[in-house]
Short mmCIF file of C-alpha atoms in Angstrom, two decimals:
data_model
loop_
_atom_site.label_atom_id
_atom_site.label_comp_id
_atom_site.label_asym_id
_atom_site.label_seq_id
_atom_site.Cartn_x
_atom_site.Cartn_y
_atom_site.Cartn_z
CA UNK A 1 24.93 -15.15 -17.31
CA UNK A 2 25.56 -13.28 -14.09
CA UNK A 3 24.31 -9.73 -13.97
CA UNK A 4 24.96 -7.35 -11.12
CA UNK A 5 22.07 -5.44 -9.63
CA UNK A 6 21.59 -3.39 -6.47
CA UNK A 7 19.13 -3.82 -3.62
CA UNK A 8 18.18 -1.82 -0.53
CA UNK A 9 18.51 -3.68 2.76
CA UNK A 10 17.55 -2.64 6.28
CA UNK A 11 20.77 -3.80 7.95
CA UNK A 12 19.39 -3.15 11.45
CA UNK A 13 16.57 -1.00 12.84
CA UNK A 14 17.13 2.57 11.68
CA UNK A 15 19.93 1.75 9.23
CA UNK A 16 19.48 0.94 5.51
CA UNK A 17 22.08 0.53 2.79
CA UNK A 18 22.40 -0.28 -0.91
CA UNK A 19 24.11 -3.61 -1.57
CA UNK A 20 25.11 -5.40 -4.78
CA UNK A 21 23.38 -8.62 -5.78
CA UNK A 22 24.23 -11.12 -8.51
CA UNK A 23 21.41 -12.28 -10.79
CA UNK A 24 21.36 -15.59 -12.62
CA UNK A 25 19.81 -16.06 -16.05
CA UNK A 26 16.04 -16.49 -16.02
CA UNK A 27 14.70 -20.02 -16.54
CA UNK A 28 11.98 -20.99 -19.04
CA UNK A 29 9.17 -19.85 -16.71
CA UNK A 30 10.91 -16.73 -15.41
CA UNK A 31 11.48 -13.12 -16.44
CA UNK A 32 14.28 -10.64 -15.92
CA UNK A 33 12.84 -7.26 -14.98
CA UNK A 34 14.76 -3.98 -15.03
CA UNK A 35 13.22 -1.65 -12.45
CA UNK A 36 12.01 1.77 -13.51
CA UNK A 37 10.19 2.85 -10.35
CA UNK A 38 9.32 1.61 -6.90
CA UNK A 39 7.10 3.15 -4.27
CA UNK A 40 7.71 3.43 -0.54
CA UNK A 41 4.67 2.26 1.40
CA UNK A 42 5.14 4.82 4.15
CA UNK A 43 3.16 3.21 6.96
CA UNK A 44 4.35 -0.39 6.73
CA UNK A 45 7.88 0.27 5.50
CA UNK A 46 8.68 2.80 8.20
CA UNK A 47 7.59 0.25 10.81
CA UNK A 48 9.96 -2.27 9.19
CA UNK A 49 12.76 0.31 9.00
CA UNK A 50 12.31 1.21 12.67
CA UNK A 51 12.26 -2.46 13.73
CA UNK A 52 8.72 -2.23 15.09
CA UNK A 53 7.23 -5.40 13.62
CA UNK A 54 6.04 -7.54 16.58
CA UNK A 55 7.79 -10.90 16.81
CA UNK A 56 4.48 -12.78 16.66
CA UNK A 57 3.74 -11.08 13.30
CA UNK A 58 7.02 -11.88 11.54
CA UNK A 59 5.44 -14.59 9.39
CA UNK A 60 2.29 -12.67 8.42
CA UNK A 61 4.27 -9.52 7.63
CA UNK A 62 6.61 -11.21 5.15
CA UNK A 63 6.58 -9.58 1.72
CA UNK A 64 6.28 -11.96 -1.27
CA UNK A 65 9.98 -11.70 -2.24
CA UNK A 66 11.42 -10.64 1.08
CA UNK A 67 14.93 -11.83 1.93
CA UNK A 68 16.33 -11.91 5.44
CA UNK A 69 14.34 -11.75 8.65
CA UNK A 70 12.87 -9.07 10.89
CA UNK A 71 14.16 -6.94 12.48
CA UNK A 72 17.16 -7.19 10.13
CA UNK A 73 19.04 -7.59 7.97
CA UNK A 74 15.98 -7.67 5.74
CA UNK A 75 15.20 -6.72 2.14
CA UNK A 76 11.64 -5.43 2.11
CA UNK A 77 9.16 -3.71 -0.19
CA UNK A 78 6.38 -4.62 -2.60
CA UNK A 79 5.67 -1.78 -5.05
CA UNK A 80 7.93 -2.25 -8.09
CA UNK A 81 7.38 -1.38 -11.74
CA UNK A 82 9.85 -2.30 -14.46
CA UNK A 83 10.41 -3.52 -18.00
CA UNK A 84 10.81 -7.18 -18.96
CA UNK A 85 14.22 -7.60 -20.60
CA UNK A 86 14.27 -11.41 -20.84
CA UNK A 87 11.41 -13.88 -20.82
CA UNK A 88 8.50 -15.06 -22.97
CA UNK A 89 8.03 -13.20 -26.26
CA UNK A 90 4.63 -11.85 -25.24
CA UNK A 91 6.19 -10.06 -22.26
CA UNK A 92 9.44 -8.76 -23.78
CA UNK A 93 9.55 -4.98 -23.54
CA UNK A 94 6.33 -4.85 -21.52
CA UNK A 95 6.00 -2.66 -18.46
CA UNK A 96 4.97 -4.84 -15.52
CA UNK A 97 4.11 -4.52 -11.84
CA UNK A 98 5.62 -6.89 -9.29
CA UNK A 99 5.36 -7.20 -5.50
CA UNK A 100 9.16 -7.00 -5.26
CA UNK A 101 11.44 -5.08 -2.85
CA UNK A 102 13.47 -2.04 -3.88
CA UNK A 103 16.01 -3.50 -6.32
CA UNK A 104 17.36 -2.28 -9.65
CA UNK A 105 16.76 -5.59 -11.49
CA UNK A 106 15.43 -9.00 -10.51
CA UNK A 107 14.46 -12.45 -11.78
CA UNK A 108 11.00 -13.76 -10.80
CA UNK A 109 8.48 -16.34 -12.04
CA UNK A 110 6.32 -15.20 -14.95
CA UNK A 111 3.29 -15.59 -12.68
CA UNK A 112 4.67 -12.90 -10.34
CA UNK A 113 4.40 -10.04 -12.84
CA UNK A 114 1.24 -8.33 -14.11
CA UNK A 115 1.35 -6.23 -17.29
CA UNK A 116 0.52 -2.58 -16.75
CA UNK A 117 -2.41 -1.46 -18.95
CA UNK A 118 -1.51 0.87 -21.81
CA UNK A 119 -3.40 3.81 -20.29
CA UNK A 120 -1.57 3.68 -16.95
CA UNK A 121 1.78 5.54 -16.72
CA UNK A 122 4.59 3.45 -15.24
CA UNK A 123 5.13 5.85 -12.33
CA UNK A 124 1.45 5.72 -11.33
CA UNK A 125 1.45 1.94 -11.51
CA UNK A 126 3.54 1.71 -8.30
CA UNK A 127 0.24 2.41 -6.51
CA UNK A 128 -1.17 -0.94 -7.63
CA UNK A 129 -0.32 -2.71 -4.38
CA UNK A 130 -2.07 -0.01 -2.34
CA UNK A 131 -5.11 0.13 -4.62
CA UNK A 132 -5.26 -3.66 -4.25
CA UNK A 133 -5.53 -3.13 -0.48
CA UNK A 134 -8.35 -0.65 -1.07
CA UNK A 135 -10.16 -3.08 -3.38
CA UNK A 136 -10.01 -5.78 -0.71
CA UNK A 137 -11.25 -3.35 1.93
CA UNK A 138 -14.27 -2.44 -0.16
CA UNK A 139 -14.98 -6.10 -0.85
CA UNK A 140 -15.05 -6.48 2.94
CA UNK A 141 -17.05 -3.29 3.53
CA UNK A 142 -19.62 -3.82 0.73
CA UNK A 143 -20.87 -0.19 0.68
CA UNK A 144 -24.40 0.35 -0.60
CA UNK A 145 -25.81 2.95 -2.98
CA UNK A 146 -26.45 6.15 -1.06
CA UNK A 147 -24.30 5.28 1.97
CA UNK A 148 -22.71 8.03 4.04
CA UNK A 149 -19.07 6.99 4.33
CA UNK A 150 -16.10 8.49 6.16
CA UNK A 151 -12.47 7.53 5.63
CA UNK A 152 -10.26 8.48 8.57
CA UNK A 153 -6.58 8.80 7.72
CA UNK A 154 -5.49 10.42 4.45
CA UNK A 155 -2.39 8.32 3.91
CA UNK A 156 -1.82 6.13 0.87
CA UNK A 157 -4.37 3.49 1.84
CA UNK A 158 -7.03 5.90 3.05
CA UNK A 159 -6.73 8.05 -0.07
CA UNK A 160 -6.97 5.00 -2.36
CA UNK A 161 -10.10 3.85 -0.53
CA UNK A 162 -11.62 7.33 -0.83
CA UNK A 163 -10.78 7.48 -4.54
CA UNK A 164 -12.59 4.22 -5.22
CA UNK A 165 -15.57 5.12 -3.02
CA UNK A 166 -15.99 8.35 -4.99
CA UNK A 167 -17.04 6.18 -7.96
CA UNK A 168 -19.95 4.54 -6.11
CA UNK A 169 -23.37 5.95 -7.11
CA UNK A 170 -24.92 8.25 -4.55
CA UNK A 171 -22.25 7.58 -1.91
CA UNK A 172 -21.19 10.64 0.05
CA UNK A 173 -17.52 10.36 1.02
CA UNK A 174 -15.68 12.49 3.57
CA UNK A 175 -11.93 12.10 4.05
CA UNK A 176 -10.76 13.07 7.55
CA UNK A 177 -7.19 13.87 8.59
CA UNK A 178 -5.35 16.02 11.10
CA UNK A 179 -3.19 17.46 8.29
CA UNK A 180 -5.16 20.20 6.52
CA UNK A 181 -2.80 19.95 3.55
CA UNK A 182 -4.62 16.74 2.60
CA UNK A 183 -7.64 18.86 1.60
CA UNK A 184 -6.07 19.44 -1.81
CA UNK A 185 -5.58 15.71 -2.31
CA UNK A 186 -9.20 15.06 -1.31
CA UNK A 187 -10.35 17.62 -3.87
CA UNK A 188 -8.29 15.94 -6.60
CA UNK A 189 -9.89 12.61 -5.69
CA UNK A 190 -13.40 14.06 -5.81
CA UNK A 191 -14.31 13.70 -2.12
CA UNK A 192 -14.97 16.10 0.76
CA UNK A 193 -12.37 16.81 3.44
CA UNK A 194 -12.64 17.61 7.15
CA UNK A 195 -10.39 17.96 10.15
CA UNK A 196 -11.36 15.58 12.98
CA UNK A 197 -13.21 18.30 14.93
CA UNK A 198 -15.44 19.04 11.94
CA UNK A 199 -16.15 15.49 10.76
CA UNK A 200 -19.77 14.61 10.04
CA UNK A 201 -21.51 12.02 12.18
CA UNK A 202 -24.36 9.56 11.60
CA UNK A 203 -22.25 7.57 9.12
CA UNK A 204 -23.26 4.19 7.76
CA UNK A 205 -19.66 3.11 7.26
CA UNK A 206 -16.28 4.35 8.46
CA UNK A 207 -13.02 3.06 7.01
CA UNK A 208 -10.19 3.63 9.47
CA UNK A 209 -6.64 4.00 8.16
CA UNK A 210 -4.93 6.50 10.47
CA UNK A 211 -3.09 3.89 12.61
CA UNK A 212 -3.93 5.87 15.77
CA UNK A 213 -6.10 5.03 18.76
CA UNK A 214 -7.73 8.46 18.49
CA UNK A 215 -8.67 7.75 14.88
CA UNK A 216 -10.21 4.40 15.77
CA UNK A 217 -12.16 5.97 18.62
CA UNK A 218 -13.51 8.68 16.36
CA UNK A 219 -14.44 6.05 13.78
CA UNK A 220 -16.76 4.47 16.34
CA UNK A 221 -18.07 7.84 17.51
CA UNK A 222 -19.10 8.85 13.98
CA UNK A 223 -21.23 5.77 13.27
CA UNK A 224 -24.98 5.71 12.96
CA UNK A 225 -26.80 2.88 14.79
CA UNK A 226 -25.76 -0.53 13.41
CA UNK A 227 -22.91 1.11 11.48
CA UNK A 228 -19.59 -0.59 10.79
CA UNK A 229 -15.93 0.37 11.08
CA UNK A 230 -13.58 -1.37 8.66
CA UNK A 231 -10.14 -1.35 10.31
CA UNK A 232 -7.25 -1.10 7.85
CA UNK A 233 -4.57 0.27 10.17
CA UNK A 234 -1.42 -1.65 10.99
CA UNK A 235 -0.18 -0.61 14.44
CA UNK A 236 3.00 -2.66 14.66
CA UNK A 237 3.90 -3.14 18.33
CA UNK A 238 1.90 -0.17 19.60
CA UNK A 239 -0.99 -0.90 22.02
CA UNK A 240 -4.39 0.56 21.12
CA UNK A 241 -7.07 1.58 23.60
CA UNK A 242 -10.66 2.52 22.76
CA UNK A 243 -13.80 3.05 24.80
CA UNK A 244 -16.53 0.51 24.17
CA UNK A 245 -19.03 2.21 26.46
CA UNK A 246 -21.56 4.77 25.26
CA UNK A 247 -23.32 3.74 22.06
CA UNK A 248 -21.12 0.77 21.19
CA UNK A 249 -23.52 -1.84 22.58
CA UNK A 250 -26.81 0.06 22.45
CA UNK A 251 -26.12 1.14 18.88
CA UNK A 252 -25.02 -2.37 17.85
CA UNK A 253 -21.83 -1.02 16.31
CA UNK A 254 -19.29 -3.28 14.59
CA UNK A 255 -15.54 -3.23 14.02
CA UNK A 256 -14.20 -5.52 11.28
CA UNK A 257 -10.60 -6.01 10.24
CA UNK A 258 -9.53 -6.11 6.61
CA UNK A 259 -6.14 -7.46 5.62
CA UNK A 260 -4.79 -7.69 2.09
CA UNK A 261 -2.92 -10.94 2.79
CA UNK A 262 -6.18 -12.80 2.24
CA UNK A 263 -8.82 -12.27 -0.45
CA UNK A 264 -11.98 -10.92 1.20
CA UNK A 265 -14.40 -13.72 2.18
CA UNK A 266 -17.11 -12.21 -0.02
CA UNK A 267 -14.92 -12.88 -3.09
CA UNK A 268 -12.92 -15.91 -1.94
CA UNK A 269 -13.27 -18.84 -4.32
CA UNK A 270 -14.37 -16.56 -7.15
CA UNK A 271 -11.44 -14.13 -7.28
CA UNK A 272 -7.73 -14.92 -7.02
CA UNK A 273 -4.87 -12.72 -5.84
CA UNK A 274 -3.95 -12.23 -9.51
CA UNK A 275 -7.51 -11.13 -10.33
CA UNK A 276 -7.43 -8.59 -7.52
CA UNK A 277 -4.09 -7.12 -8.60
CA UNK A 278 -5.14 -6.94 -12.26
CA UNK A 279 -8.31 -5.11 -11.20
CA UNK A 280 -6.23 -2.63 -9.18
CA UNK A 281 -4.08 -1.86 -12.23
CA UNK A 282 -7.17 -1.34 -14.39
CA UNK A 283 -8.59 1.07 -11.81
CA UNK A 284 -5.39 3.14 -11.97
CA UNK A 285 -6.38 4.34 -15.44
CA UNK A 286 -7.44 7.58 -13.77
CA UNK A 287 -5.22 10.70 -13.49
CA UNK A 288 -6.77 11.50 -10.10
CA UNK A 289 -4.38 8.97 -8.54
CA UNK A 290 -1.40 11.12 -9.54
CA UNK A 291 -2.23 13.31 -6.53
CA UNK A 292 -0.97 10.48 -4.29
CA UNK A 293 2.60 10.63 -5.61
CA UNK A 294 4.01 13.48 -3.57
CA UNK A 295 7.75 13.27 -4.16
CA UNK A 296 10.55 11.41 -5.90
CA UNK A 297 14.15 10.44 -5.13
CA UNK A 298 16.87 8.44 -6.85
CA UNK A 299 17.41 4.86 -5.73
CA UNK A 300 20.81 5.76 -4.25
CA UNK A 301 19.01 8.12 -1.84
CA UNK A 302 16.57 5.48 -0.54
CA UNK A 303 18.36 4.81 2.79
CA UNK A 304 18.12 8.50 3.65
CA UNK A 305 14.52 8.66 2.38
CA UNK A 306 13.50 5.81 4.71
CA UNK A 307 15.10 7.57 7.67
CA UNK A 308 13.41 10.89 6.86
CA UNK A 309 10.01 9.28 6.29
CA UNK A 310 10.28 7.45 9.60
CA UNK A 311 11.25 10.57 11.54
CA UNK A 312 8.58 12.69 9.86
CA UNK A 313 11.12 15.05 8.30
CA UNK A 314 9.86 14.04 4.85
CA UNK A 315 6.06 14.29 4.63
CA UNK A 316 4.68 12.08 1.90
CA UNK A 317 1.86 9.90 0.67
CA UNK A 318 3.62 7.71 -1.87
CA UNK A 319 7.28 8.61 -2.33
CA UNK A 320 8.53 7.49 -5.72
CA UNK A 321 11.97 5.90 -6.17
CA UNK A 322 13.50 6.22 -9.63
CA UNK A 323 16.11 3.91 -11.17
CA UNK A 324 18.68 4.98 -13.77
CA UNK A 325 20.97 2.52 -15.53
CA UNK A 326 20.39 -0.04 -12.79
CA UNK A 327 21.79 2.12 -10.00
#
């Protein structure tokens, strides 16, 4: 069997196109998945589209099923939800999540797909990869009951972190962003909102996800003595400058990175990548996450969507890509 599908490739920085691809029949330990939705991870994917992945990060930035090489041609993406059309009986007809690029159908190992829980709509499930990032960040951060926590940057990652923090007992969460329109999203997630000038200080923990030097600096400025910044931003090839004078040393402040490519040390050995992704899908059984899906376009429009997201002409948190009849 050879089946034709379609995939989105970044041909060169700033130029994407839809190309045909031929699929072979799945083997005994593989599944054929027909895509229903994929999500555009705005921060990372716009850096890839613009060709701004630093050369020394090419290996660490590879997506699980990426084809091609940075800066292009490259097939990139990792938020795909579809239906299993061929494979083991227990998966036939099941809606699954896969860390696969934007493609209308694909063949992957059975181990690469995770069934979507019954209570989670397929469209919402595209957020699983981002919620997985948030889960790992909170494993790294280890917030305590009653902590005062700020999340700076109300993009996909920051909002997912805030949504999970809102479930912690006694934790006061404030989401900070320069875009006042994010106040409505914060309300839907059950957390407070502030513009940077009005952000509360004396925080036990700040999670930074704005991918700006100003955001990282404010993260440090908002900390209480011995507080910690968890850095989630990916800056690509942009240099970042912060001031480490003032209270940084006297207040014994800390900055720690968190990166989803590795299971957090606090859980390593006890939790696998599959465990973390399954947990993220379970956590998506909450309609509050629907506030993070802020637009939708057909798969054929994806090259234009990537260009508009990169230029800022299309404001979005998670932009949903829909697939119809494999095209």
